[in-house]
Amino acid sequence: MVPAHGGRAAEPVYRPILASRRRGELEALHHLDPAVTPLLAPIVEIDTLDRSTMDAFRRLPAGLLPAVDVAALPDAADPDIVRWGVPLMPVIGLTESDRRLAAHGTAARAYAGRALVRLRAARDRAGPDASTTAVERIWRFTALAPEECDLLVDAGDVCCPADVRVAEPRVRRLLGWARRHAWRSVTVAAGGMPPTLSRLPSDEPVRLDRWDWQLWQRLSDTGVDYGDYGVGPADAGSGDPGDRLPTVRYTAEGGWWVYRWSRRGGRGDDRFADLCRALVSAPHWPSTGAAFSWGDHELLRRARRGAGAGSAANWTAWSTSHHLAHVLTTLSRPAGDTLPGWHPRPAPQQRGRPPR
């Protein structure tokens, strides 16, 4: 079993933000190694509520407690996630309606006994006193205590060095405010994948820096947990709807290797097999090979022509599966064990500058 850092073997150490519209991301969760399930607490964004989404949640492995963010749904279409019949944790924004806050409180008490408060660094830019007023309203309408709430500080897009330089002081100010309250845990998440890959060259692996990971490393002295957007962009409306080239986003140390393949003629099976052969012979292919994750197993099968090329949803699923395993393996290293735990501290007497 991959141990958690800081001696918290039963507590999640990684909160990836995944989108239900990218079906492959939920499929990757279905194939998690049971040994690491307790260390993962995915946050699933839902923009359309249908039967297939609910069925996908019902097929999640036992012991996994995902948080569900329904902020994209209209308030009139308030979903009753309690009826889904699986343990879920509600995600609460700072500007939720009174009605939705009450529903979130009901959902929290039905299963986990807690909720996750999501503070978006780029959008929720009120000062510390206004932020405190907002979370106190959350606790009042949900009937939850601060100790029953995890805090997610979402830095959004961090796709270049300039983004990191801007995000770090902003996040630090928010963490300074967060220490005024007795949160159950605090996580910082960001998205480092570019919104479009269609301008990258094809038929050769291209390395992209994981700026989200670099931001978190710069914040390691704060003791916060790690979150990201998996292998997808943070911008919900971004993507490459017209780019149908076989694509794998393969996570490695400090970066992604993006494989977009068009060679070997028009047959998708041939193109994807060629892509996978290039991947499994690369230096960043793990030493444990197919045993590293379900996604790696499926990619090796395609390299050996043991199955077809699959679809864009499959490519996302296999990339996400490897990414989750890579992040958890990295967080389990001895260096991560030295990270201090999150501890709130009393609010300072003087008023600080508003977080931005």
Short mmCIF file of C-alpha atoms in Angstrom, two decimals:
data_model
loop_
_atom_site.label_atom_id
_atom_site.label_comp_id
_atom_site.label_asym_id
_atom_site.label_seq_id
_atom_site.Cartn_x
_atom_site.Cartn_y
_atom_site.Cartn_z
CA MET A 1 0.00 0.00 0.00
CA VAL A 2 1.20 3.51 -0.81
CA PRO A 3 1.50 5.33 2.54
CA ALA A 4 0.20 8.82 3.11
CA HIS A 5 2.59 11.60 3.98
CA GLY A 6 2.70 12.98 7.49
CA GLY A 7 1.68 9.64 9.01
CA ARG A 8 -1.98 10.06 8.02
CA ALA A 9 -2.47 6.62 6.52
CA ALA A 10 -6.27 6.80 6.57
CA GLU A 11 -6.58 10.35 5.25
CA PRO A 12 -6.65 11.52 1.61
CA VAL A 13 -3.51 13.28 0.44
CA TYR A 14 -4.58 14.00 -3.14
CA ARG A 15 -7.72 15.71 -4.45
CA PRO A 16 -7.89 15.71 -8.27
CA ILE A 17 -10.61 17.85 -9.86
CA LEU A 18 -12.24 15.81 -12.63
CA ALA A 19 -15.03 16.64 -15.07
CA SER A 20 -17.97 14.28 -15.51
CA ARG A 21 -18.30 15.38 -19.15
CA ARG A 22 -14.91 13.80 -19.83
CA ARG A 23 -16.21 10.27 -19.32
CA GLY A 24 -12.73 8.79 -19.35
CA GLU A 25 -11.84 10.48 -16.06
CA LEU A 26 -14.65 8.69 -14.22
CA GLU A 27 -13.69 5.44 -15.94
CA ALA A 28 -10.16 5.77 -14.53
CA LEU A 29 -11.64 5.94 -11.02
CA HIS A 30 -13.44 2.64 -11.59
CA HIS A 31 -10.06 0.91 -12.00
CA LEU A 32 -8.26 2.31 -8.95
CA ASP A 33 -5.99 0.02 -6.98
CA PRO A 34 -7.93 -0.70 -3.74
CA ALA A 35 -4.72 -0.10 -1.78
CA VAL A 36 -4.64 3.60 -2.73
CA THR A 37 -8.37 4.32 -2.68
CA PRO A 38 -8.32 5.77 0.87
CA LEU A 39 -5.61 8.26 -0.16
CA LEU A 40 -7.62 9.75 -3.01
CA ALA A 41 -10.57 12.15 -2.67
CA PRO A 42 -11.63 13.19 -6.19
CA ILE A 43 -13.74 16.28 -6.81
CA VAL A 44 -16.12 15.69 -9.72
CA GLU A 45 -17.61 18.67 -11.54
CA ILE A 46 -21.08 17.98 -12.91
CA ASP A 47 -22.52 20.21 -15.63
CA THR A 48 -25.21 17.79 -16.85
CA LEU A 49 -27.13 15.43 -14.61
CA ASP A 50 -28.25 12.27 -16.38
CA ARG A 51 -28.64 8.58 -15.66
CA SER A 52 -25.21 7.67 -17.03
CA THR A 53 -23.54 10.07 -14.60
CA MET A 54 -25.38 8.58 -11.62
CA ASP A 55 -24.59 5.06 -12.83
CA ALA A 56 -20.91 5.99 -13.09
CA PHE A 57 -20.90 7.04 -9.44
CA ARG A 58 -22.61 3.82 -8.39
CA ARG A 59 -19.78 1.84 -10.00
CA LEU A 60 -17.01 3.59 -8.07
CA PRO A 61 -14.85 1.31 -5.88
CA ALA A 62 -15.75 0.78 -2.26
CA GLY A 63 -13.98 3.12 0.13
CA LEU A 64 -13.75 6.02 -2.33
CA LEU A 65 -15.47 9.21 -1.14
CA PRO A 66 -15.78 11.63 -4.05
CA ALA A 67 -16.90 15.22 -3.62
CA VAL A 68 -19.54 16.42 -6.08
CA ASP A 69 -19.60 19.99 -7.40
CA VAL A 70 -22.99 20.89 -8.91
CA ALA A 71 -22.34 24.65 -9.13
CA ALA A 72 -22.73 24.53 -12.93
CA LEU A 73 -26.32 23.28 -12.62
CA PRO A 74 -29.07 25.90 -12.35
CA ASP A 75 -30.36 26.45 -8.85
CA ALA A 76 -33.84 25.34 -9.90
CA ALA A 77 -32.43 21.94 -10.89
CA ASP A 78 -31.02 21.26 -7.44
CA PRO A 79 -29.99 17.59 -7.46
CA ASP A 80 -30.69 15.36 -4.51
CA ILE A 81 -27.39 13.48 -4.40
CA VAL A 82 -28.60 11.54 -1.36
CA ARG A 83 -30.84 9.53 -3.71
CA TRP A 84 -27.88 8.36 -5.77
CA GLY A 85 -27.32 5.65 -3.21
CA VAL A 86 -23.54 6.04 -2.92
CA PRO A 87 -21.37 7.89 -0.37
CA LEU A 88 -20.71 11.40 -1.67
CA MET A 89 -19.52 14.66 -0.20
CA PRO A 90 -21.02 17.99 -1.37
CA VAL A 91 -18.82 20.79 -2.67
CA ILE A 92 -19.90 24.22 -1.44
CA GLY A 93 -19.09 27.56 -3.05
CA LEU A 94 -18.98 30.85 -1.17
CA THR A 95 -21.97 32.33 -3.03
CA GLU A 96 -24.42 29.40 -2.93
CA SER A 97 -28.12 30.17 -2.41
CA ASP A 98 -29.74 29.53 0.97
CA ARG A 99 -31.75 26.70 -0.57
CA ARG A 100 -28.73 24.95 -1.99
CA LEU A 101 -26.75 25.37 1.22
CA ALA A 102 -29.53 23.61 3.12
CA ALA A 103 -29.47 20.78 0.57
CA HIS A 104 -25.70 20.50 0.88
CA GLY A 105 -26.03 20.22 4.65
CA THR A 106 -28.53 17.37 4.28
CA ALA A 107 -26.23 15.55 1.86
CA ALA A 108 -23.23 16.02 4.14
CA ARG A 109 -25.00 14.53 7.14
CA ALA A 110 -26.39 11.62 5.11
CA TYR A 111 -22.99 10.05 4.41
CA ALA A 112 -19.62 11.50 5.33
CA GLY A 113 -20.73 13.98 7.95
CA ARG A 114 -18.72 16.69 6.25
CA ALA A 115 -18.44 18.86 3.14
CA LEU A 116 -15.76 20.54 1.03
CA VAL A 117 -15.72 24.34 0.71
CA ARG A 118 -14.24 25.46 -2.61
CA LEU A 119 -12.65 28.89 -2.66
CA ARG A 120 -11.68 29.98 -6.17
CA ALA A 121 -8.68 32.28 -5.91
CA ALA A 122 -9.41 34.13 -9.15
CA ARG A 123 -13.14 34.65 -8.51
CA ASP A 124 -13.68 34.84 -4.75
CA ARG A 125 -11.57 37.94 -4.17
CA ALA A 126 -13.29 39.45 -1.16
CA GLY A 127 -11.23 40.55 1.81
CA PRO A 128 -10.61 38.31 4.83
CA ASP A 129 -13.53 39.69 6.82
CA ALA A 130 -15.97 39.23 3.93
CA SER A 131 -14.64 35.70 3.36
CA THR A 132 -15.18 34.91 7.02
CA THR A 133 -18.75 36.22 6.78
CA ALA A 134 -19.31 33.98 3.74
CA VAL A 135 -18.07 30.80 5.42
CA GLU A 136 -19.95 31.56 8.61
CA ARG A 137 -23.10 31.77 6.49
CA ILE A 138 -22.21 28.37 5.00
CA TRP A 139 -21.82 26.82 8.43
CA ARG A 140 -25.09 28.36 9.60
CA PHE A 141 -27.28 27.15 6.70
CA THR A 142 -25.63 23.72 6.41
CA ALA A 143 -25.54 23.19 10.19
CA LEU A 144 -21.92 22.08 9.83
CA ALA A 145 -19.01 23.08 12.06
CA PRO A 146 -15.67 24.28 10.64
CA GLU A 147 -14.09 21.00 11.80
CA GLU A 148 -16.53 19.16 9.53
CA CYS A 149 -15.39 21.04 6.41
CA ASP A 150 -12.36 20.54 4.19
CA LEU A 151 -11.14 23.66 2.37
CA LEU A 152 -10.05 23.63 -1.26
CA VAL A 153 -8.15 26.70 -2.45
CA ASP A 154 -8.48 26.50 -6.23
CA ALA A 155 -5.87 28.57 -8.06
CA GLY A 156 -7.35 27.75 -11.48
CA ASP A 157 -5.14 27.95 -14.60
CA VAL A 158 -1.40 27.96 -13.89
CA CYS A 159 0.13 27.33 -17.30
CA CYS A 160 3.39 29.29 -17.34
CA PRO A 161 6.03 30.77 -14.99
CA ALA A 162 4.20 34.11 -14.89
CA ASP A 163 1.02 32.34 -13.71
CA VAL A 164 2.98 30.71 -10.88
CA ARG A 165 4.48 34.04 -9.82
CA VAL A 166 1.03 35.65 -9.71
CA ALA A 167 -0.72 32.70 -8.05
CA GLU A 168 1.74 32.05 -5.22
CA PRO A 169 1.29 35.29 -3.22
CA ARG A 170 -2.46 35.24 -3.83
CA VAL A 171 -2.74 31.67 -2.51
CA ARG A 172 -0.49 32.45 0.45
CA ARG A 173 -2.78 35.32 1.45
CA LEU A 174 -5.76 32.99 1.28
CA LEU A 175 -3.95 30.39 3.37
CA GLY A 176 -3.16 33.08 5.92
CA TRP A 177 -6.88 33.80 6.16
CA ALA A 178 -7.70 30.07 6.29
CA ARG A 179 -5.60 29.64 9.44
CA ARG A 180 -8.12 31.72 11.32
CA HIS A 181 -10.54 28.79 11.17
CA ALA A 182 -10.39 25.16 12.29
CA TRP A 183 -10.69 23.47 8.89
CA ARG A 184 -10.54 19.69 8.84
CA SER A 185 -7.92 19.91 6.07
CA VAL A 186 -6.70 22.41 3.47
CA THR A 187 -5.79 21.57 -0.14
CA VAL A 188 -4.35 23.79 -2.87
CA ALA A 189 -5.24 22.81 -6.43
CA ALA A 190 -4.35 24.27 -9.82
CA GLY A 191 -4.53 23.24 -13.46
CA GLY A 192 -1.35 23.20 -15.52
CA MET A 193 -2.50 21.56 -18.76
CA PRO A 194 -2.81 24.04 -21.66
CA PRO A 195 -6.38 24.52 -22.90
CA THR A 196 -5.46 23.36 -26.40
CA LEU A 197 -2.89 20.91 -27.75
CA SER A 198 -3.69 21.19 -31.46
CA ARG A 199 -0.71 23.49 -32.08
CA LEU A 200 1.79 20.97 -30.76
CA PRO A 201 3.74 18.93 -33.31
CA SER A 202 2.52 15.42 -34.00
CA ASP A 203 4.39 12.12 -34.34
CA GLU A 204 6.87 13.02 -31.62
CA PRO A 205 6.51 13.24 -27.83
CA VAL A 206 6.42 16.83 -26.56
CA ARG A 207 7.25 17.66 -22.95
CA LEU A 208 5.14 20.24 -21.09
CA ASP A 209 6.00 21.50 -17.62
CA ARG A 210 3.55 20.78 -14.83
CA TRP A 211 3.29 24.32 -13.50
CA ASP A 212 0.53 23.27 -11.08
CA TRP A 213 2.98 20.88 -9.44
CA GLN A 214 5.64 23.59 -9.26
CA LEU A 215 3.18 25.94 -7.54
CA TRP A 216 2.40 23.33 -4.89
CA GLN A 217 6.09 22.63 -4.30
CA ARG A 218 6.65 26.34 -3.67
CA LEU A 219 3.88 26.16 -1.07
CA SER A 220 5.21 23.02 0.64
CA ASP A 221 6.17 24.97 3.77
CA THR A 222 2.46 25.61 4.43
CA GLY A 223 1.63 21.92 4.94
CA VAL A 224 -1.34 21.90 2.54
CA ASP A 225 -2.44 18.84 0.59
CA TYR A 226 -2.16 18.60 -3.18
CA GLY A 227 -4.83 18.88 -5.85
CA ASP A 228 -4.85 19.34 -9.61
CA TYR A 229 -7.08 18.97 -12.66
CA GLY A 230 -5.74 15.58 -13.66
CA VAL A 231 -4.63 15.61 -17.29
CA GLY A 232 -7.28 18.13 -18.31
CA PRO A 233 -7.28 21.94 -18.44
CA ALA A 234 -8.77 23.97 -15.60
CA ASP A 235 -10.95 26.00 -17.96
CA ALA A 236 -14.24 24.13 -18.27
CA GLY A 237 -14.93 25.48 -21.76
CA SER A 238 -11.54 24.65 -23.23
CA GLY A 239 -10.45 21.72 -25.32
CA ASP A 240 -9.81 20.58 -28.86
CA PRO A 241 -13.20 19.62 -30.31
CA GLY A 242 -11.79 19.43 -33.83
CA ASP A 243 -8.56 17.61 -32.97
CA ARG A 244 -9.19 13.89 -33.39
CA LEU A 245 -5.62 12.68 -33.51
CA PRO A 246 -4.88 9.79 -31.12
CA THR A 247 -3.54 11.54 -28.03
CA VAL A 248 -2.03 10.39 -24.74
CA ARG A 249 -1.05 12.85 -21.98
CA TYR A 250 1.53 10.92 -20.00
CA THR A 251 2.57 12.25 -16.60
CA ALA A 252 6.25 12.09 -15.65
CA GLU A 253 8.57 13.75 -13.15
CA GLY A 254 7.71 17.46 -13.22
CA GLY A 255 6.00 17.36 -16.61
CA TRP A 256 3.72 15.69 -19.13
CA TRP A 257 4.77 13.95 -22.31
CA VAL A 258 2.10 14.61 -24.91
CA TYR A 259 1.83 12.05 -27.72
CA ARG A 260 -0.27 13.11 -30.75
CA TRP A 261 0.07 10.63 -33.56
CA SER A 262 -0.86 10.85 -37.26
CA ARG A 263 1.68 8.58 -38.96
CA ARG A 264 1.19 5.13 -40.48
CA GLY A 265 -1.73 6.02 -42.72
CA GLY A 266 -5.37 6.41 -41.88
CA ARG A 267 -6.14 3.32 -39.78
CA GLY A 268 -6.65 4.35 -36.16
CA ASP A 269 -5.50 0.99 -34.78
CA ASP A 270 -2.16 1.25 -36.60
CA ARG A 271 -1.59 4.84 -35.56
CA PHE A 272 -2.37 4.19 -31.91
CA ALA A 273 -0.26 1.03 -31.82
CA ASP A 274 2.66 3.04 -33.18
CA LEU A 275 2.06 5.72 -30.53
CA CYS A 276 2.04 3.14 -27.76
CA ARG A 277 5.20 1.45 -29.01
CA ALA A 278 6.97 4.82 -28.88
CA LEU A 279 5.66 5.38 -25.35
CA VAL A 280 6.60 2.02 -23.83
CA SER A 281 10.15 2.33 -25.22
CA ALA A 282 10.64 5.84 -23.81
CA PRO A 283 12.77 6.60 -20.72
CA HIS A 284 9.69 7.89 -18.84
CA TRP A 285 7.87 4.56 -19.14
CA PRO A 286 7.83 3.22 -15.53
CA SER A 287 10.17 0.41 -14.55
CA THR A 288 7.19 -1.61 -13.34
CA GLY A 289 5.59 -1.27 -16.76
CA ALA A 290 2.01 -2.48 -17.04
CA ALA A 291 1.84 -3.10 -13.28
CA PHE A 292 2.10 0.64 -12.56
CA SER A 293 -1.59 1.31 -13.27
CA TRP A 294 -4.60 0.02 -15.18
CA GLY A 295 -3.94 2.70 -17.79
CA ASP A 296 -0.36 1.53 -18.33
CA HIS A 297 -1.62 -2.02 -18.71
CA GLU A 298 -4.04 -0.95 -21.44
CA LEU A 299 -1.40 1.12 -23.25
CA LEU A 300 1.01 -1.83 -23.28
CA ARG A 301 -1.73 -4.06 -24.72
CA ARG A 302 -2.10 -1.63 -27.62
CA ALA A 303 1.66 -1.50 -28.15
CA ARG A 304 1.55 -5.28 -28.56
CA ARG A 305 -1.55 -5.04 -30.78
CA GLY A 306 -3.56 -6.95 -28.20
CA ALA A 307 -6.57 -4.67 -28.60
CA GLY A 308 -7.95 -1.87 -30.75
CA ALA A 309 -7.13 1.82 -30.58
CA GLY A 310 -10.15 2.75 -28.49
CA SER A 311 -11.72 6.21 -28.45
CA ALA A 312 -10.91 9.67 -27.14
CA ALA A 313 -12.67 8.71 -23.89
CA ASN A 314 -10.38 5.67 -23.60
CA TRP A 315 -7.26 7.77 -24.21
CA THR A 316 -8.38 10.13 -21.44
CA ALA A 317 -9.13 7.21 -19.12
CA TRP A 318 -5.73 5.56 -19.62
CA SER A 319 -3.89 8.89 -19.30
CA THR A 320 -5.83 9.75 -16.12
CA SER A 321 -5.25 6.31 -14.61
CA HIS A 322 -1.49 6.67 -15.03
CA HIS A 323 -1.60 10.25 -13.75
CA LEU A 324 -3.40 9.29 -10.52
CA ALA A 325 -0.92 6.49 -9.86
CA HIS A 326 2.05 8.76 -10.62
CA VAL A 327 0.90 11.52 -8.28
CA LEU A 328 0.17 9.13 -5.41
CA THR A 329 3.53 7.41 -5.90
CA THR A 330 5.31 10.79 -5.86
CA LEU A 331 3.47 11.94 -2.73
CA SER A 332 4.44 8.71 -0.95
CA ARG A 333 8.17 9.31 -1.27
CA PRO A 334 10.15 9.88 1.95
CA ALA A 335 10.66 13.55 1.10
CA GLY A 336 6.90 14.02 1.29
CA ASP A 337 6.83 12.51 4.78
CA THR A 338 8.60 15.59 6.13
CA LEU A 339 5.83 17.95 5.09
CA PRO A 340 4.23 19.60 8.12
CA GLY A 341 0.56 18.96 8.72
CA TRP A 342 -2.03 21.69 8.39
CA HIS A 343 -2.71 23.43 11.68
CA PRO A 344 -4.93 26.51 12.04
CA ARG A 345 -3.56 29.33 14.09
CA PRO A 346 -5.36 32.12 15.96
CA ALA A 347 -6.27 35.12 13.87
CA PRO A 348 -3.78 37.99 14.14
CA GLN A 349 -4.94 41.11 15.94
CA GLN A 350 -4.20 43.38 13.02
CA ARG A 351 -6.24 43.24 9.85
CA GLY A 352 -4.33 41.99 6.82
CA ARG A 353 -4.67 43.09 3.24
CA PRO A 354 -7.59 41.48 1.36
CA PRO A 355 -6.67 38.23 -0.41
CA ARG A 356 -6.59 38.62 -4.16
#
